[in-house]
Coordinates of C-alpha atoms in Angstrom, one line a residue:
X1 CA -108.9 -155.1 -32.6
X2 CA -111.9 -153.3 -33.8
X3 CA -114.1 -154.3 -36.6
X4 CA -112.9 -151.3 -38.3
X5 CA -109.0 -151.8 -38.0
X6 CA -109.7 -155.7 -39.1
X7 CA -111.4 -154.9 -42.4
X8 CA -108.5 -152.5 -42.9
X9 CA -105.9 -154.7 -42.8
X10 CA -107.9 -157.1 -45.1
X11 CA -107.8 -154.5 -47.8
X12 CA -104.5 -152.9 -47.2
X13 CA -103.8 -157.2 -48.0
X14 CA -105.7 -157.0 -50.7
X15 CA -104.1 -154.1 -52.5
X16 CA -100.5 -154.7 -51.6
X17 CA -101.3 -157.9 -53.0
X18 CA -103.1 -157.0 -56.2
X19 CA -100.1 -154.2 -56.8
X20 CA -97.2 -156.8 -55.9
X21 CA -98.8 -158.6 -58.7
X22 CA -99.6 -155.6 -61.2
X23 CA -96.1 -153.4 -60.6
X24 CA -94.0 -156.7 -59.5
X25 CA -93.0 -154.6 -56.2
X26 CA -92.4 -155.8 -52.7
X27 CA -95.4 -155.5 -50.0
X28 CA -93.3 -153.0 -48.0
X29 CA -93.8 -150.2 -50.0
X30 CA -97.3 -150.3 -49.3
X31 CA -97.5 -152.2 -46.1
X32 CA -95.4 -150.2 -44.2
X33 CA -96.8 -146.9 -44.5
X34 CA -100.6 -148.1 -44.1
X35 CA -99.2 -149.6 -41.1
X36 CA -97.8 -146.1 -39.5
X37 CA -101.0 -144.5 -39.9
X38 CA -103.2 -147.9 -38.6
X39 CA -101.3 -149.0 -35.7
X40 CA -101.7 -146.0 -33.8
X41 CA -105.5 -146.3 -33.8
X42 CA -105.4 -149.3 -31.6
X43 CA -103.7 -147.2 -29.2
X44 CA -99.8 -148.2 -29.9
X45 CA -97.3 -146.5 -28.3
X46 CA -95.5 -144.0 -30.5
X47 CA -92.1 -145.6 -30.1
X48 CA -93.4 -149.5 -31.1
X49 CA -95.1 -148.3 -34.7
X50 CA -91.8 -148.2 -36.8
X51 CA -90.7 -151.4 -35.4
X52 CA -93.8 -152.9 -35.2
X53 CA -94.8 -152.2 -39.1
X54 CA -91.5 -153.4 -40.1
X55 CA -91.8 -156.8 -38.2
X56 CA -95.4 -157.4 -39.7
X57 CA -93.9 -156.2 -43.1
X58 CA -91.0 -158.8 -43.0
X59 CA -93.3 -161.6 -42.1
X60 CA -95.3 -160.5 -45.1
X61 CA -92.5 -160.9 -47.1
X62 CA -91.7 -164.6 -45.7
X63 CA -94.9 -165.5 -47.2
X64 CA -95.7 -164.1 -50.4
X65 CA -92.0 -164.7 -51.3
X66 CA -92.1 -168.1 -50.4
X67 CA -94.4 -169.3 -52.7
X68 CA -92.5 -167.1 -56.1
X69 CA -89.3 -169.2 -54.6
X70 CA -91.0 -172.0 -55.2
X71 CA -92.3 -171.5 -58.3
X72 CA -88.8 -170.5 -59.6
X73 CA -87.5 -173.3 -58.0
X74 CA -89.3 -175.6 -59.7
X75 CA -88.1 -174.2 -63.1
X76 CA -84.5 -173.9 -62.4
X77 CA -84.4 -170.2 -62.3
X78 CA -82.3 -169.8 -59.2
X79 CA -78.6 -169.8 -59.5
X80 CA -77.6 -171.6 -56.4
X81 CA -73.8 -170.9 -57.1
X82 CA -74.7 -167.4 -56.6
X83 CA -76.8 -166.9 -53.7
X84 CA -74.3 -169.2 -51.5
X85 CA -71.8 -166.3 -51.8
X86 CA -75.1 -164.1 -51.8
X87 CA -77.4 -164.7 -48.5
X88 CA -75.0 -165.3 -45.9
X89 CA -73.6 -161.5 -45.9
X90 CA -77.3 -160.1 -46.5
X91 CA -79.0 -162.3 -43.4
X92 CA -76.4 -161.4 -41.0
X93 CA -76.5 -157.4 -42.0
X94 CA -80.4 -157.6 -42.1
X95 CA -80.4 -159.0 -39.0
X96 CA -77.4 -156.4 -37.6
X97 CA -79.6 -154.1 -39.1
X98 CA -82.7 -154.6 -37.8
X99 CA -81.1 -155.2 -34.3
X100 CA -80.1 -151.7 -34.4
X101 CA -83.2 -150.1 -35.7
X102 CA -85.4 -151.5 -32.8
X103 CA -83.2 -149.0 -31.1
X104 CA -83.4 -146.0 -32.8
X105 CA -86.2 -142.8 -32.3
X106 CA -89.3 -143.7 -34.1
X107 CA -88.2 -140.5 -36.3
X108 CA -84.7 -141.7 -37.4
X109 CA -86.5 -144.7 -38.6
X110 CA -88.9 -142.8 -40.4
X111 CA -87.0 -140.5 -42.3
X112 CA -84.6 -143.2 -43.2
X113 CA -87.9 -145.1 -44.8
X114 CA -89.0 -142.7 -46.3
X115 CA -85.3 -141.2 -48.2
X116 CA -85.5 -145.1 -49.5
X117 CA -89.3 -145.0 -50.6
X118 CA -88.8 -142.1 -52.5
X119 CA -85.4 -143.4 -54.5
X120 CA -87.1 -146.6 -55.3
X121 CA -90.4 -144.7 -56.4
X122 CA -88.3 -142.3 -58.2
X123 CA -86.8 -144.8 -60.1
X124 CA -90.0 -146.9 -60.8
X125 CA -91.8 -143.5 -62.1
X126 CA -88.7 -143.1 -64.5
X127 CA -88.3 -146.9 -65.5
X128 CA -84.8 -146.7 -65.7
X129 CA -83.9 -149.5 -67.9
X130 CA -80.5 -151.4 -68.2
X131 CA -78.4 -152.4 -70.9
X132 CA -78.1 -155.9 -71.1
X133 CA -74.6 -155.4 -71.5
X134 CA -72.8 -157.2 -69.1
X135 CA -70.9 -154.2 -67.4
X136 CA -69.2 -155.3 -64.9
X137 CA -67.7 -159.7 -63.8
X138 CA -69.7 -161.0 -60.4
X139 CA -67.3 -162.3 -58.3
X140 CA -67.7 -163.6 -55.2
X141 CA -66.3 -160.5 -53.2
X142 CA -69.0 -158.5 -55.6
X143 CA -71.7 -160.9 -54.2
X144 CA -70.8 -160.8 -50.7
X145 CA -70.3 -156.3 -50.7
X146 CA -73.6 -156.3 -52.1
X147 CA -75.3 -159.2 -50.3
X148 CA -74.5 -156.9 -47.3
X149 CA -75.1 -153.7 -48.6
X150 CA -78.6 -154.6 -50.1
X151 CA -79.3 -156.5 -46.2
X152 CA -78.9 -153.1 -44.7
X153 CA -81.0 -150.8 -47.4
X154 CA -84.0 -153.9 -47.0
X155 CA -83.8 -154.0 -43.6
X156 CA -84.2 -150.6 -43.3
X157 CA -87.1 -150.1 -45.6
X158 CA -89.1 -153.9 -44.9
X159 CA -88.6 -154.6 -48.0
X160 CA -87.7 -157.8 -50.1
X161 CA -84.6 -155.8 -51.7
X162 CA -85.3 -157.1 -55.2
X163 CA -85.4 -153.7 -56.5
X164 CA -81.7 -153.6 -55.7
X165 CA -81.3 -157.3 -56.2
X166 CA -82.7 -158.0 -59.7
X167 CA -80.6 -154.8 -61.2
X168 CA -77.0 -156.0 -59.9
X169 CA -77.4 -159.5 -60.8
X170 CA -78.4 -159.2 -64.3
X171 CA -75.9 -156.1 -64.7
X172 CA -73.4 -158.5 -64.1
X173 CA -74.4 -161.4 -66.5
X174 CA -77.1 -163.3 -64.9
X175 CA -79.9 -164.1 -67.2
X176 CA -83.1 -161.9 -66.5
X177 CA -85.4 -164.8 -65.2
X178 CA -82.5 -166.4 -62.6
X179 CA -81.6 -162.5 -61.5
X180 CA -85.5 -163.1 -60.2
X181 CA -85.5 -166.4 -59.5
X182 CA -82.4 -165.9 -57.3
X183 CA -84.0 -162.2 -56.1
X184 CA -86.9 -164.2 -54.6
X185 CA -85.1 -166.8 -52.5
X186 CA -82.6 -163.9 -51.2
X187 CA -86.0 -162.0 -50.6
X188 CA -87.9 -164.9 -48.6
X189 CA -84.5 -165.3 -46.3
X190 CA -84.0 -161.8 -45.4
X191 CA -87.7 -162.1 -44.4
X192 CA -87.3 -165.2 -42.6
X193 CA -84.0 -162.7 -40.6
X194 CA -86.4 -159.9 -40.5
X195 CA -89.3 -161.7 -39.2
X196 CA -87.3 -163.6 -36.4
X197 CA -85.0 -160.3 -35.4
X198 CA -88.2 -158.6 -34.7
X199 CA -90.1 -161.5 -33.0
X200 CA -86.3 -161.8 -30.8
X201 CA -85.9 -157.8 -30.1
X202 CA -89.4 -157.6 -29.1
X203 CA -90.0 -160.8 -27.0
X204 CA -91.5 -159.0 -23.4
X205 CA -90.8 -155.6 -25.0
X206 CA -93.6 -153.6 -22.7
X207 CA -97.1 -151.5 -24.2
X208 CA -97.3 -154.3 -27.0
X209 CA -101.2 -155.3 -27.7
X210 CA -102.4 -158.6 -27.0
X211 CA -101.4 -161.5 -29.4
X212 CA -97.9 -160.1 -30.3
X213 CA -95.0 -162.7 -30.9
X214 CA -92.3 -159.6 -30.5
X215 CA -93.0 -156.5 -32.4
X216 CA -95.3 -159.1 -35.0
X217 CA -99.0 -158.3 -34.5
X218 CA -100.4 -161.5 -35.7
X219 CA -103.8 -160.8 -36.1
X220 CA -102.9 -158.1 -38.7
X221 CA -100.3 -160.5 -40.1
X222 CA -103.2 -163.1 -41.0
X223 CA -105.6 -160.3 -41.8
X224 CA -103.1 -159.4 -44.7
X225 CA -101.4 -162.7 -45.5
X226 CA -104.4 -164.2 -46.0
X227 CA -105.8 -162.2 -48.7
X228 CA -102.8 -160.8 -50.3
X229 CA -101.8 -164.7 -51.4
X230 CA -105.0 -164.2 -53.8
X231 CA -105.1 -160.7 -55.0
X232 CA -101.1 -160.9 -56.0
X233 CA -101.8 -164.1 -58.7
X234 CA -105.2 -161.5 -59.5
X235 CA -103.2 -159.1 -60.1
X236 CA -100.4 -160.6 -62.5
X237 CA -103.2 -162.0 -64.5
X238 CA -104.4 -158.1 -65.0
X239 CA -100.9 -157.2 -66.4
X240 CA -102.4 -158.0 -69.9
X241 CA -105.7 -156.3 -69.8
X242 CA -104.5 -153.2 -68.2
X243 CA -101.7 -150.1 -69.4
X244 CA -99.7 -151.3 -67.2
X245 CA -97.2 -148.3 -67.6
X246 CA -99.3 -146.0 -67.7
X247 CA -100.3 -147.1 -63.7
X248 CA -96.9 -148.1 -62.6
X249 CA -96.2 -144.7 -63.3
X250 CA -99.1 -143.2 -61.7
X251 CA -98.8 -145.2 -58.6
X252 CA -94.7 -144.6 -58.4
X253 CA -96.3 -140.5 -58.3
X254 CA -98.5 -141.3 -55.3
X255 CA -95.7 -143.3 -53.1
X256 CA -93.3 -140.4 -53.8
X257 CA -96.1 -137.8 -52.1
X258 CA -96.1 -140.8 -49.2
X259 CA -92.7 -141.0 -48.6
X260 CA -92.3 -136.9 -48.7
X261 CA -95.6 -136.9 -46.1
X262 CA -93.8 -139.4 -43.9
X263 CA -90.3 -137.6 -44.1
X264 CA -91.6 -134.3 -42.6
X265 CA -95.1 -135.5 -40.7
X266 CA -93.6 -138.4 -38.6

């Protein structure tokens, strides 16, 4: 890796984790696009980037989400009763998923990325807010449809899911601050599936660069890791000295022009 490439990925760290912080997004929106355009400097085959910045994404995720789980953890902010009906049916479709996007043209997977970037930045620019009305009961064949449903749309994108996660838990009656709680251990284990799908489907995969545990690049994985963990508390400290709006809005503008490059470049 070039010196070039390695202070790259220690700033793509550093802003997807000041903006995970500032916007309270997922990496993957930022991580996996900067990785599409990077990886094929160091000479990547075409048909290893999508997989390759999803599996470095995921991993990503199994870190920074970790630590949140934790931290939610320790206040009683996960609802246990929910995510046992929740996870199962969301690690085995992430990791169904995943198995079948390792297969797929590099620009199948890339136009599906890039349809799911531009919803969820669609909906962040317009800051669709919900009633707290409790609309609809969760039940436990509610939980485990949309464990599954949401394990295919993350695994797709790289994401965490919690912008699908959050939104149907507290529609249904859980309390804003356990919808998160619970978000973030859902987010860490379809990570944890991500990460190890990738690192499984790519174990002696040929063309992959030197120091590769399956499609995970680890250098770039500890370039990012390493810096985000700072940048992300950095940034949720700035969400009361900045118009926070005002930016969420403006960056939700710049990933939708991303997501309509990728859709008709790659």
């Amino acid at each position: 890796m070039s010196v070039t490439l390695f202070i790259a990925f220690i700033v793509l760290g550093a802003v997807s984790g000041m903006l995970a912080g500032l916007f309270g997004i997922g990496g993957g929106m930022v991580i996996v696009p900067a990785l599409v355009y990077l990886l094929p400097k160091m000479g990547i085959p075409d048909q290893l980037i999508m997989s390759m910045a999803l599996g470095i994404s995921f991993s990503t995720i199994v870190v920074n989400t970790f630590s949140a789980a934790q931290h939610h953890h320790k206040f009683g902010n996960i609802d246990f009763s929910v995510a046992k009906f929740f996870i199962p049916p969301l690690m085995i479709m992430g990791f169904l998923t995943t198995s079948i996007v390792t297969g797929l043209p590099k620009h199948i997977i890339t136009k599906a990325f890039a349809i799911l970037m531009l919803y969820l930045s669609i909906k962040m620019f317009l800051s669709i807010k919900k009633s707290q009305k409790v609309t609809k009961e969760l039940t436990k064949s509610s939980m485990i449809i949309a464990g599954g449903t949401i394990g295919v749309l993350a695994s797709i994108g790289g994401i965490a899911g919690g912008g699908f996660t959050v939104p149907f838990l507290e529609n249904r009656g859980l309390p804003l601050k356990k919808a998160i709680g619970t978000s973030a251990l859902c987010g860490c284990l379809l990570g944890l599936t991500g990460m190890f799908s990738f690192i499984f489907h790519g174990y002696n995969a040929p063309n992959l660069p030197d120091y590769s545990l399956g499609y995970v690049y680890l250098p770039a994985l500890l370039c990012i890791v390493s810096i985000s963990f700072f940048t992300s508390k950095l940034g949720a400290r700035l969400t009361t000295k900045l118009p926070v709006s005002i930016l969420k809005k403006a960056f939700a503008l710049l990933l939708i022009g991303i997501a309509i490059n990728m859709f008709f470049k790659y």
